[in-house]
Coordinates of C-alpha atoms and ligand atoms in Angstrom, one line a residue:
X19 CA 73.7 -3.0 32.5
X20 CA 74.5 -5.1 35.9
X21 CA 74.8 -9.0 34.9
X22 CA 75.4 -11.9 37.9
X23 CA 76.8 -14.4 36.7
X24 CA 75.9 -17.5 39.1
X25 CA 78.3 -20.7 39.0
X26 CA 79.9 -23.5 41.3
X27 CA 83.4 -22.9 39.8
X28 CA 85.8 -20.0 39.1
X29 CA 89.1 -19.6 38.2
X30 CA 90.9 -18.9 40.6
X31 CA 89.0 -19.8 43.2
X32 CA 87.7 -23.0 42.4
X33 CA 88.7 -25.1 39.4
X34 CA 87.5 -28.8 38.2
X35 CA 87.3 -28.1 34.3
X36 CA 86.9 -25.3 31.7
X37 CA 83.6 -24.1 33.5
X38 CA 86.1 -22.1 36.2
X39 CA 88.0 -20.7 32.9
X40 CA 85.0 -19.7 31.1
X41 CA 82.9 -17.7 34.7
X42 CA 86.9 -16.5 35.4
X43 CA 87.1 -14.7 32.6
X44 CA 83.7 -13.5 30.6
X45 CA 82.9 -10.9 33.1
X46 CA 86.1 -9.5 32.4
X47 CA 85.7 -9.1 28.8
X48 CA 81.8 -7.8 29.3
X49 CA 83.8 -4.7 31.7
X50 CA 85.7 -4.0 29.5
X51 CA 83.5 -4.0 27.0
X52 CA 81.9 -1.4 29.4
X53 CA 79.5 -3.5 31.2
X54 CA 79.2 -4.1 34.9
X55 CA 79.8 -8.1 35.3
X56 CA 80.2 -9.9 38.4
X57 CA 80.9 -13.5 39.8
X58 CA 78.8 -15.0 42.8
X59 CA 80.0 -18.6 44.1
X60 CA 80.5 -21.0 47.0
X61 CA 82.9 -20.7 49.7
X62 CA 85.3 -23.4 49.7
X63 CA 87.5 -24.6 52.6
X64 CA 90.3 -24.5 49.8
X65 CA 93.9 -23.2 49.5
X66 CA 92.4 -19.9 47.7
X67 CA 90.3 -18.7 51.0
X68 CA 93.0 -19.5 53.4
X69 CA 95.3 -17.1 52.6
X70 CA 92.1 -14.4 52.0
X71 CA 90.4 -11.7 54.2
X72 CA 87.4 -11.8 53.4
X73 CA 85.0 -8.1 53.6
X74 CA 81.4 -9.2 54.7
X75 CA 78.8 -7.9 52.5
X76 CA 75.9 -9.3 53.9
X77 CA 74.4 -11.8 56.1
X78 CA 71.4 -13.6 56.0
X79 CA 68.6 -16.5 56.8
X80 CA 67.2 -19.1 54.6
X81 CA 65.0 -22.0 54.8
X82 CA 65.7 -25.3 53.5
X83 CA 63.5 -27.8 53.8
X84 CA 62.5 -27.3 57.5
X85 CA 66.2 -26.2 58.5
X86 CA 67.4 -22.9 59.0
X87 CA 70.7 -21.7 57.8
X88 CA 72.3 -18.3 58.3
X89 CA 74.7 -17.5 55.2
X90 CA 77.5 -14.6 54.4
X91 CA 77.8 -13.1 51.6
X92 CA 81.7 -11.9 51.4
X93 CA 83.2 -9.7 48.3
X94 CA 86.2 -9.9 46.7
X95 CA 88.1 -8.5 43.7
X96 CA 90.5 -10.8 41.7
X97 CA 93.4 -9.4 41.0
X98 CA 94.1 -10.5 37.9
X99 CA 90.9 -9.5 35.8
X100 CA 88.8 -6.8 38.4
X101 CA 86.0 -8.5 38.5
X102 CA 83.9 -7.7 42.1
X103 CA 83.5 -11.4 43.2
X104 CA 80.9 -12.6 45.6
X105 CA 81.2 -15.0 47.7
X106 CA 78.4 -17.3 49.3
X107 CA 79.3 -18.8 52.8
X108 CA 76.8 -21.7 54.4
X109 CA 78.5 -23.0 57.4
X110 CA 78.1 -26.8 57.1
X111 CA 76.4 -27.0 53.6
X112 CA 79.3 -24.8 51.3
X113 CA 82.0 -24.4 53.1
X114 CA 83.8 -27.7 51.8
X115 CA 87.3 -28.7 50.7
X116 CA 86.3 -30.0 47.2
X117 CA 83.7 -28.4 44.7
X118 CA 81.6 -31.5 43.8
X119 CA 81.7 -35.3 45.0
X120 CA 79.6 -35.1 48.0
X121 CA 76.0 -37.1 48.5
X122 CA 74.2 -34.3 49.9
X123 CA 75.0 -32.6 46.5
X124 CA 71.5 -31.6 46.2
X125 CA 71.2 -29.5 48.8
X126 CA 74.3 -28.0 48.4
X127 CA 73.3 -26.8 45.0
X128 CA 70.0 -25.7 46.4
X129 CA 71.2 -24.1 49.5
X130 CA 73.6 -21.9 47.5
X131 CA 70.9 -20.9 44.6
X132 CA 68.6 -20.0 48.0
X133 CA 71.2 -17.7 49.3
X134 CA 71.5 -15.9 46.3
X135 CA 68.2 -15.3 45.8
X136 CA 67.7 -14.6 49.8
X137 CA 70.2 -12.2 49.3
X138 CA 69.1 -10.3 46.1
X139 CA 65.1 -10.2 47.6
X140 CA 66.6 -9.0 50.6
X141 CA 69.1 -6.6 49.9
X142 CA 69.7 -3.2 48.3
X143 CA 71.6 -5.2 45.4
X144 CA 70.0 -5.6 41.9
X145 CA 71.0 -7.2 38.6
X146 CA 69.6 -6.5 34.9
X147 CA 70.5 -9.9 34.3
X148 CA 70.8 -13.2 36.4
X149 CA 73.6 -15.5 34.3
X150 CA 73.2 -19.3 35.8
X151 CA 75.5 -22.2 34.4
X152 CA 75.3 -25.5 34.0
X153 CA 72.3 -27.4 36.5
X154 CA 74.3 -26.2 40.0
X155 CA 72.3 -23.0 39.4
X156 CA 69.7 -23.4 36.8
X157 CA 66.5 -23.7 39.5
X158 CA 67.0 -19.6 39.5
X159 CA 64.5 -19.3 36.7
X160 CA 62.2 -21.4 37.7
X161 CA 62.4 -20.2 41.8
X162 CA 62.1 -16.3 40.9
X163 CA 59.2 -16.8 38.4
X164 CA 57.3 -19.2 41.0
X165 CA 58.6 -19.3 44.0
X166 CA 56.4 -16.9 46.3
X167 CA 59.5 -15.9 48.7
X168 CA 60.9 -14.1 45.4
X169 CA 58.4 -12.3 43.7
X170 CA 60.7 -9.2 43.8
X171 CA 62.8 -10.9 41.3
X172 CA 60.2 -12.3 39.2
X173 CA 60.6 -9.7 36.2
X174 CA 64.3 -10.3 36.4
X175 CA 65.9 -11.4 32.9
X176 CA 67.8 -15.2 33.1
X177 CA 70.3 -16.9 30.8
X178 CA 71.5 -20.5 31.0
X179 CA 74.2 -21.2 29.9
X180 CA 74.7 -25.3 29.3
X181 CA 78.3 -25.9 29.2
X182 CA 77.5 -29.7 29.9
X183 CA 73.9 -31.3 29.1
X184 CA 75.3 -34.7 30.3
X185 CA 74.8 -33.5 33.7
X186 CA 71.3 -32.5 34.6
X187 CA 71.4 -32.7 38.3
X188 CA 67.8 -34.8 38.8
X189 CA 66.8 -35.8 42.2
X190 CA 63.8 -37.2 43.2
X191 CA 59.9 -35.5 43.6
X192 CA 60.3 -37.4 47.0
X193 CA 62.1 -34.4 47.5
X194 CA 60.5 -31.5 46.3
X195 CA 60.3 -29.5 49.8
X196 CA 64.1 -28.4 48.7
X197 CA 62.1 -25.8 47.0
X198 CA 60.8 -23.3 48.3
X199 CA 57.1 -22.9 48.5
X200 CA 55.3 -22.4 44.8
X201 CA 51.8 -22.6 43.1
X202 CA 51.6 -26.6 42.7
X203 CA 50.2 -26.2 39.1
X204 CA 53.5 -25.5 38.0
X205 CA 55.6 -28.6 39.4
X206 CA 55.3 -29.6 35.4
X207 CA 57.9 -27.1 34.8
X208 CA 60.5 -28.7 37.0
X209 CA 59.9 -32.4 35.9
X210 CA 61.6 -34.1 32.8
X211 CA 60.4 -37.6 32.8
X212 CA 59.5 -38.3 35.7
X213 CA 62.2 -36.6 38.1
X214 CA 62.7 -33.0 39.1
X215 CA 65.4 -31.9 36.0
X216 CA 67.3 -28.6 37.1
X217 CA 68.3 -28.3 34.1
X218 CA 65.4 -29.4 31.8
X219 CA 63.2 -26.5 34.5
X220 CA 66.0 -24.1 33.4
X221 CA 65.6 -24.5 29.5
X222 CA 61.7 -24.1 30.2
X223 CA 61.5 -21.2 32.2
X224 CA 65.0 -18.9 31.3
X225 CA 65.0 -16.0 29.3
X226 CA 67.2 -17.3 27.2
X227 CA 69.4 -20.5 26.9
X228 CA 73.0 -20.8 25.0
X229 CA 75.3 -24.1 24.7
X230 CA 79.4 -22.7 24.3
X231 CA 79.5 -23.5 21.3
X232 CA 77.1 -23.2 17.7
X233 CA 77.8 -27.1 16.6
X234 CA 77.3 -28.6 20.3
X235 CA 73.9 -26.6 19.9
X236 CA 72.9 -28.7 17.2
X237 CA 74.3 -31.7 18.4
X238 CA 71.8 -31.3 21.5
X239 CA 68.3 -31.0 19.4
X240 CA 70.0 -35.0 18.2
X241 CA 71.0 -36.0 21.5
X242 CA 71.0 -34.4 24.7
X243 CA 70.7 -37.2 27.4
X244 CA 67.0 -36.7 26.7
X245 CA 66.8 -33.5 26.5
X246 CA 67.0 -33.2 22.6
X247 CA 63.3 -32.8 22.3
X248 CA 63.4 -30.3 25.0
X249 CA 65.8 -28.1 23.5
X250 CA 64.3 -28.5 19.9
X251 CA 61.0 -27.3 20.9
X252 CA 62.8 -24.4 23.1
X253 CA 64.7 -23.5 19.6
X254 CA 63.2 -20.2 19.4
X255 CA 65.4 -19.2 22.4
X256 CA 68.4 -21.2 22.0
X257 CA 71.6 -20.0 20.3
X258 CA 75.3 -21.5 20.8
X259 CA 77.9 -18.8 21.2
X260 CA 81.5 -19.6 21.0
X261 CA 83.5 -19.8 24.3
X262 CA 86.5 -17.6 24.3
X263 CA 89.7 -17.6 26.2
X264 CA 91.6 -14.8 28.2
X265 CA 94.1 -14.1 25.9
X266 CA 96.1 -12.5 29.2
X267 CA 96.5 -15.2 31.5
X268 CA 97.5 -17.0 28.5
X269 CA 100.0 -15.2 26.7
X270 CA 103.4 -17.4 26.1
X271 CA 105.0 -13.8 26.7
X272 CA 104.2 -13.4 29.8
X273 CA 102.9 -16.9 31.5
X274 CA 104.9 -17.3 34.8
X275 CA 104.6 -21.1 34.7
X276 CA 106.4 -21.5 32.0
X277 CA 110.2 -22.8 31.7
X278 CA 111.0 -19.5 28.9
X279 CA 108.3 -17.3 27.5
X280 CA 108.5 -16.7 24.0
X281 CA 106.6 -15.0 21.1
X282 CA 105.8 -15.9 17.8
X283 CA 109.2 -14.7 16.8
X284 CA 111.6 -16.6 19.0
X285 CA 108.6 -19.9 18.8
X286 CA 111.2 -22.7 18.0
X287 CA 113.7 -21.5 20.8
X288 CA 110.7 -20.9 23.3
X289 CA 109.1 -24.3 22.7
X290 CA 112.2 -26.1 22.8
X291 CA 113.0 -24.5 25.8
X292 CA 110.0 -26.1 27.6
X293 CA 110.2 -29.3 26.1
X294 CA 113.5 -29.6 27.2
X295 CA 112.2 -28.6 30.8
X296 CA 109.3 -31.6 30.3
X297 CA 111.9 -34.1 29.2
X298 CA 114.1 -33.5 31.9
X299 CA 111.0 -33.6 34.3
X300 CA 109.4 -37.1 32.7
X301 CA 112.4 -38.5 31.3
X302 CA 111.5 -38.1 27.9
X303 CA 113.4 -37.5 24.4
X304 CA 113.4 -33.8 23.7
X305 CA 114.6 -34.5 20.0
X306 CA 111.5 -36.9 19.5
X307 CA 108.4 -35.3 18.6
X308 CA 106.2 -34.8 21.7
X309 CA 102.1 -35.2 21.7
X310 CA 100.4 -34.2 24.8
X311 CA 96.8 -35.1 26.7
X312 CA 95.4 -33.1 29.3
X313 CA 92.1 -33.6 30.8
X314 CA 89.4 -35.9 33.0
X315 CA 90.4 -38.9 32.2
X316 CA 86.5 -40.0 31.6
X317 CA 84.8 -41.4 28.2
X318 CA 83.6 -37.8 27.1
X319 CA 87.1 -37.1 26.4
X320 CA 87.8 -41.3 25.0
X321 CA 90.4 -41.0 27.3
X322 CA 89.0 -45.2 27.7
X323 CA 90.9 -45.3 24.1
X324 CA 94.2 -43.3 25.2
X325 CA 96.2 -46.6 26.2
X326 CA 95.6 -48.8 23.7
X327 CA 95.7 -46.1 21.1
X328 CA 99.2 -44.7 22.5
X329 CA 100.7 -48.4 23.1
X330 CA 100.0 -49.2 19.6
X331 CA 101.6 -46.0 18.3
X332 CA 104.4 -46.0 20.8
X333 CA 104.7 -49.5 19.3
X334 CA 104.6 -48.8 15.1
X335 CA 106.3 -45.4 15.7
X336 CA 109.7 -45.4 17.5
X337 CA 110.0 -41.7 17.0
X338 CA 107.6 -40.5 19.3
X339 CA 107.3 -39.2 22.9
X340 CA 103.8 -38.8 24.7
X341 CA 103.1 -37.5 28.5
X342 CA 99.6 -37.5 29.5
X343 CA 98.3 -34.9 32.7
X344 CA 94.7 -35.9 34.4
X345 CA 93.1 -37.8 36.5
X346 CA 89.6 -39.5 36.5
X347 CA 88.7 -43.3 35.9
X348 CA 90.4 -45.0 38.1
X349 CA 91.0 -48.2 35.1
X350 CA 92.2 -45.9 33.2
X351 CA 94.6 -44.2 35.5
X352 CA 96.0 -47.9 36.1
X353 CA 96.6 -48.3 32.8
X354 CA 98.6 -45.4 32.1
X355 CA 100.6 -46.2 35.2
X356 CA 101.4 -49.9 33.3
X357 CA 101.8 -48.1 29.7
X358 CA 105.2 -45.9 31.9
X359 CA 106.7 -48.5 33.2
X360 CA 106.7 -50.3 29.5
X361 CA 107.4 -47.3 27.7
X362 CA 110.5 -45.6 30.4
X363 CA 111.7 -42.9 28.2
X364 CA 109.0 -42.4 25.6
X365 CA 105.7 -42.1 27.4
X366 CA 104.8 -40.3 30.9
X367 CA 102.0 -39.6 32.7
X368 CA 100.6 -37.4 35.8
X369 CA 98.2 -38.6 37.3
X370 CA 96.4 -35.7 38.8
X371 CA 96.0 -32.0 38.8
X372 CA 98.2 -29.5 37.9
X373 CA 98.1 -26.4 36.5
X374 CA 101.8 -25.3 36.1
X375 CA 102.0 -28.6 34.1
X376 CA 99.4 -28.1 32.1
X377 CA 100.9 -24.7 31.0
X378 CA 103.9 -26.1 30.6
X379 CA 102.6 -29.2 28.5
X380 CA 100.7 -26.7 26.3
X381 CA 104.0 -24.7 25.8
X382 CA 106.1 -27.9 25.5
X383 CA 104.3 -30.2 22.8
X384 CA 104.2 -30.2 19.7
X385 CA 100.8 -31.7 19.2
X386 CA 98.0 -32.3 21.7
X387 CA 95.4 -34.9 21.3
X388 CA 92.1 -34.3 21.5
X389 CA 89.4 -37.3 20.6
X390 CA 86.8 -36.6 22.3
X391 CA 83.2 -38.0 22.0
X392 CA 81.6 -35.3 23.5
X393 CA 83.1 -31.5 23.3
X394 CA 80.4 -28.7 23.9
X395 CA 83.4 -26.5 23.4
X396 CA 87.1 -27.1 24.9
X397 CA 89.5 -24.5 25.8
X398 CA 92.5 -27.0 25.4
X399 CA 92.5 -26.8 21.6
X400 CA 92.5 -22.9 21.7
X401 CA 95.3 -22.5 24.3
X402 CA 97.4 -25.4 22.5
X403 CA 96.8 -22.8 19.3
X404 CA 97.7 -19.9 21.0
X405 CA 100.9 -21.6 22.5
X406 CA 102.0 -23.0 19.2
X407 CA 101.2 -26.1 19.4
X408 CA 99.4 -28.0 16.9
X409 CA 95.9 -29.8 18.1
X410 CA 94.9 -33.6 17.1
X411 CA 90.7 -33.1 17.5
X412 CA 87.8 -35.8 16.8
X413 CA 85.2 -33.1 14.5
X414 CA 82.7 -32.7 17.3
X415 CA 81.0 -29.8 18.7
X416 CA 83.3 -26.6 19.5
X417 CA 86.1 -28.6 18.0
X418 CA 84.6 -29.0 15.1
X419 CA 84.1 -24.6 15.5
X420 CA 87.7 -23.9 16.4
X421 CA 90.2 -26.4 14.5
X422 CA 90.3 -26.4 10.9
X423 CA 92.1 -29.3 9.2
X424 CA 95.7 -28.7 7.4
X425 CA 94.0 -30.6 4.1
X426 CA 91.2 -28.2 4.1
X427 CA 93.6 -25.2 4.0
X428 CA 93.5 -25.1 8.0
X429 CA 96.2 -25.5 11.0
X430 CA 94.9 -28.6 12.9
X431 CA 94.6 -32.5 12.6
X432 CA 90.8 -33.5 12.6
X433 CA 89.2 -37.0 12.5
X434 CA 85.8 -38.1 12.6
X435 CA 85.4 -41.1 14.6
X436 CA 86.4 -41.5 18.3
X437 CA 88.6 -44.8 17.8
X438 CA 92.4 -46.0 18.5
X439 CA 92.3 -46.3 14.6
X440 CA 91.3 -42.6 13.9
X441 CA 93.4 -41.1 16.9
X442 CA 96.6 -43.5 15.6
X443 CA 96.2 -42.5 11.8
X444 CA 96.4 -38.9 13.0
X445 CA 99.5 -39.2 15.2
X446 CA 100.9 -40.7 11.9
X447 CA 100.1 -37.4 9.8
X448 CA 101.3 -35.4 12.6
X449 CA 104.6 -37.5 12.4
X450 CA 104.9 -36.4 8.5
X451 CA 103.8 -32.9 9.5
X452 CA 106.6 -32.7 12.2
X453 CA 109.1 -34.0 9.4
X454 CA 108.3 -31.5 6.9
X455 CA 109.9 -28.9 9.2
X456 CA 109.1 -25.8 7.1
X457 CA 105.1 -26.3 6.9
X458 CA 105.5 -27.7 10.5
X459 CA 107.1 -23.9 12.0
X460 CA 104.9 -22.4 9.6
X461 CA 101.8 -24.0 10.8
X462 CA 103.3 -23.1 14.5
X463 CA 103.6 -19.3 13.6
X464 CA 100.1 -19.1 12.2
X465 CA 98.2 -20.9 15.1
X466 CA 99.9 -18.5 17.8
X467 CA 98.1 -15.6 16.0
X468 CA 94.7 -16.8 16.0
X469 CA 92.0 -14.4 18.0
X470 CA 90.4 -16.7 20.1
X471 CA 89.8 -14.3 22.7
X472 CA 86.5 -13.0 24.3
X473 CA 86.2 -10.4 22.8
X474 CA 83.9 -11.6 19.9
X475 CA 81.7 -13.5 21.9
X476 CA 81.6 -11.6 25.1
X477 CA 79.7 -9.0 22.8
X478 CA 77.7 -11.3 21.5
X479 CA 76.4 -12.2 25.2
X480 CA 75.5 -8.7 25.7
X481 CA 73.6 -8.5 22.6
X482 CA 71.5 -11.8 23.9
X483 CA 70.8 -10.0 27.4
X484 CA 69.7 -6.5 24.9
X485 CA 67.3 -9.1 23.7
X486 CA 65.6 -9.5 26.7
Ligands
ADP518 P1 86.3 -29.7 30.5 O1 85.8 -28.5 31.2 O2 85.3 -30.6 29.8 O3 87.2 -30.5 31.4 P2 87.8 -27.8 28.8 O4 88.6 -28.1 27.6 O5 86.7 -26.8 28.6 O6 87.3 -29.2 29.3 O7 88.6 -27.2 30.0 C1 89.5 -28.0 30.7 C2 90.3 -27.0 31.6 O8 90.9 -27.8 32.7 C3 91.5 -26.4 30.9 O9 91.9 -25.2 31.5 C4 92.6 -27.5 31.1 O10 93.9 -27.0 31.0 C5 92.3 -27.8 32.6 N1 92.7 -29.2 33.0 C6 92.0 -30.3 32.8 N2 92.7 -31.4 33.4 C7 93.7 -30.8 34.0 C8 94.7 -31.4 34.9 N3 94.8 -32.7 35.2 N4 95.6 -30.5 35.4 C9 95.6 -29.2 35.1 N5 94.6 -28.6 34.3 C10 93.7 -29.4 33.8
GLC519 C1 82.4 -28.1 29.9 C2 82.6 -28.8 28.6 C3 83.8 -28.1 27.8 C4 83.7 -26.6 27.8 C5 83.6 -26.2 29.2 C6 83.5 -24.6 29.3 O1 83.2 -28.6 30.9 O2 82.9 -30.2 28.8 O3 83.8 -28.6 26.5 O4 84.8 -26.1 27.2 O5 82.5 -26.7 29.9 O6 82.4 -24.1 28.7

């Protein structure tokens, strides 16, 4: 079976959030699983491209509205997992510095979902399965079943997978000549009250739709940014299957960002190790127990409640550290940068992206704080496991799937409400936790050996493209 999976970010070629992680490392799992999985993206003017040859594939002609626009289609394989990588160039429409931000995102999203399908109508290449996630890509579904350009494809299984519902990418019907030429009876299935809905179009007319994780699933048919009715009535064809991680690239025995690699064996000397190198980096207190944030600094993950939350427990707690990496909100970011100059020696922040720091923060904690509203899965809470260190989640969505609390037998720190009351009562059982050192390695030993991996859930794509 030949799957595409179609996406605007992955790792490591383009990375905002855990959408790059996720497209970065499923098709490797399906392969070896012995499937034949590949990647198609954007070309970015990034640091990844500049220091790549690029082999040309193909090249092609689309139309966009009235333009023309000539695209590339260049392949790659990434070294690190094998997965045959192919790479969409539009000069002037994808080849940008950044991967979203821009006003003409529209087009951009529409452009690149055109090439593909240009491409795959055009070329020798075929696919058993089209994969599309999140909005960037979901028009697929509804362009090969309607569209007349693609009728080639029409009988050509899709998935959608929604790894954010928040985002729907609507645009106006001032501007449905974006699409390609269709029978006008069905302009129903691209509107969702009103506007054309990528997203809501992909639900309708996909194969199949999954969210990445079973509670976020159900969270949706309650609220989905008005999609909930959507999805319940599409029920028959939804499912939520469990991101997974690659249990590789993130192996504390082998990660080369890291100040000391360690196994579960050596995990006190290991951690400590990178603590120290985080101390030393942040000015922080190495002997002091250390909880970590990393993430968009936007309300989905209350990050809006980090501050106050972490003054307050800087405050009632002298025997704590806490270093924050992300960027987003720029009131936020502000008050973080007030909250280090207050707290110099027990509280740090980057503001920005890094992913040798976020390696290093996930080796280096000892907890790592997790509230989040909105979580349709995280992959922070299952490489803070597999690195030992203990996650502080709100019970939402894949959260709620992957962290059992320590009072219900479990290895984690839950809470229910996202508030600076719930998030500060936890950092206070973590600070009990951390003192009861015996529980505290033991806790540290078990986590490490948790099977997060693919491997579970990469099957259980397969067995959802069998379906259909
Ligand atoms: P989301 O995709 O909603 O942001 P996830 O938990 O699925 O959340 O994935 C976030 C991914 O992005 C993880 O790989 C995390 O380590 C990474 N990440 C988030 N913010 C930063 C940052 N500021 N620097 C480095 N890595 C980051
Ligand atoms: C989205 C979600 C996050 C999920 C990620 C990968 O960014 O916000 O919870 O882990 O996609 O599926």
């Amino acid at each position: 079976m030949k799957i595409l999976h179609t996406s605007f970010e992955c790792y490591p070629i383009a990375k905002v959030g855990g959408l790059a992680d996720v497209v970065g490392s499923l098709p490797k799992y399906q392969n070896d699983l012995g499937y034949d999985s590949s990647v198609i993206v954007p070309y970015y003017n990034n640091a990844f491209f500049k220091k790549r040859k690029l082999k040309n594939e193909f090249t092609g002609v689309f139309k966009l509205k009235n333009e023309l626009y000539n695209y590339s289609i260049f392949t790659i394989v990434i070294k690190s997992t094998r997965v045959t990588t192919y790479i969409v160039q539009v000069e002037g429409l994808l080849d940008r510095e950044n991967v979203y931000g821009y006003d003409d995102e529209t087009k951009q999203y529409i452009g690149f979902q055109l090439a593909v399908l240009n491409w795959l109508s055009t070329s020798d290449k075929s696919f058993d399965v089209i994969h599309c996630h999140d909005h960037h890509t979901s028009l697929i579904p509804f362009m090969i079943n309607y569209c007349d350009d693609y009728l080639k494809l029409k009988y050509t299984p899709t998935v959608i997978t929604i790894h954010n519902a928040q985002y729907q990418g609507q645009f106006s019907h001032d501007e449905i000549k974006l699409i390609p030429a269709f029978n006008f009876d069905n302009v129903g299935l691209l509107d969702w009250y009103g506007s054309i809905n990528p997203l809501a179009a992909g639900i309708k007319c996909s194969s199949k739709v999954n969210t990445v994780s079973p509670s976020y699933m159900e969270e949706l048919k309650e609220q989905a940014n008005g999609l909930e009715g959507l999805l319940r009535s599409e029920s028959n064809k939804c499912i939520g299957i469990l991101n997974g991680i690659d249990t590789d690239f993130w192996n504390t025995e082998e990660d080369n960002m890291l100040a000391k690699n360690y196994k579960v064996s050596n995990v006190v000397s290991g951690k400590k190790a990178n603590k120290k190198e985080i101390c030393e980096l942040y000015n922080l207190n190495v002997e002091l127990p250390l909880f970590g944030f990393i993430g968009r600094l936007v309300g989905e993950k209350s990050a809006d409640l980090l501050p106050q939350a972490i003054r307050e427990a800087l405050e009632e707690n002298e025997e704590i550290n806490v270093m924050i990496l992300g960027s987003g909100h720029q009131e936020i970011e502000e008050q973080l940068i007030e909250l280090k100059e207050e707290f110099k020696g027990r509280f740090n922040a980057h503001i920005g992206y890094d992913e040798k720091l976020s390696h290093l923060l996930y080796a280096g904690c000892d907890f790592l704080l997790m509230p989040s509203r909105v979580e349709p899965c995280g992959l922070n809470q299952m490489y803070s496991l597999r690195y030992g260190t203990i996650p502080i989640v709100r019970r939402t969505g894949g959260l709620k799937d992957t962290v059992i609390d320590i009072g219900d037998g479990g290895f984690g720190i839950c809470h229910n409400q996202a508030s600076v009351w719930d998030i500060k009562y936890s950092i206070g059982r973590a600070i009990e936790l951390y003192k009861d050192v015996s529980s505290f390695r033991k806790i540290q030993k078990t986590i490490m050996k948790i099977d997060n991996s693919w491997t579970k859930s990469a099957q259980e794509y397969i067995n959802l493209y069998k379906s259909i």
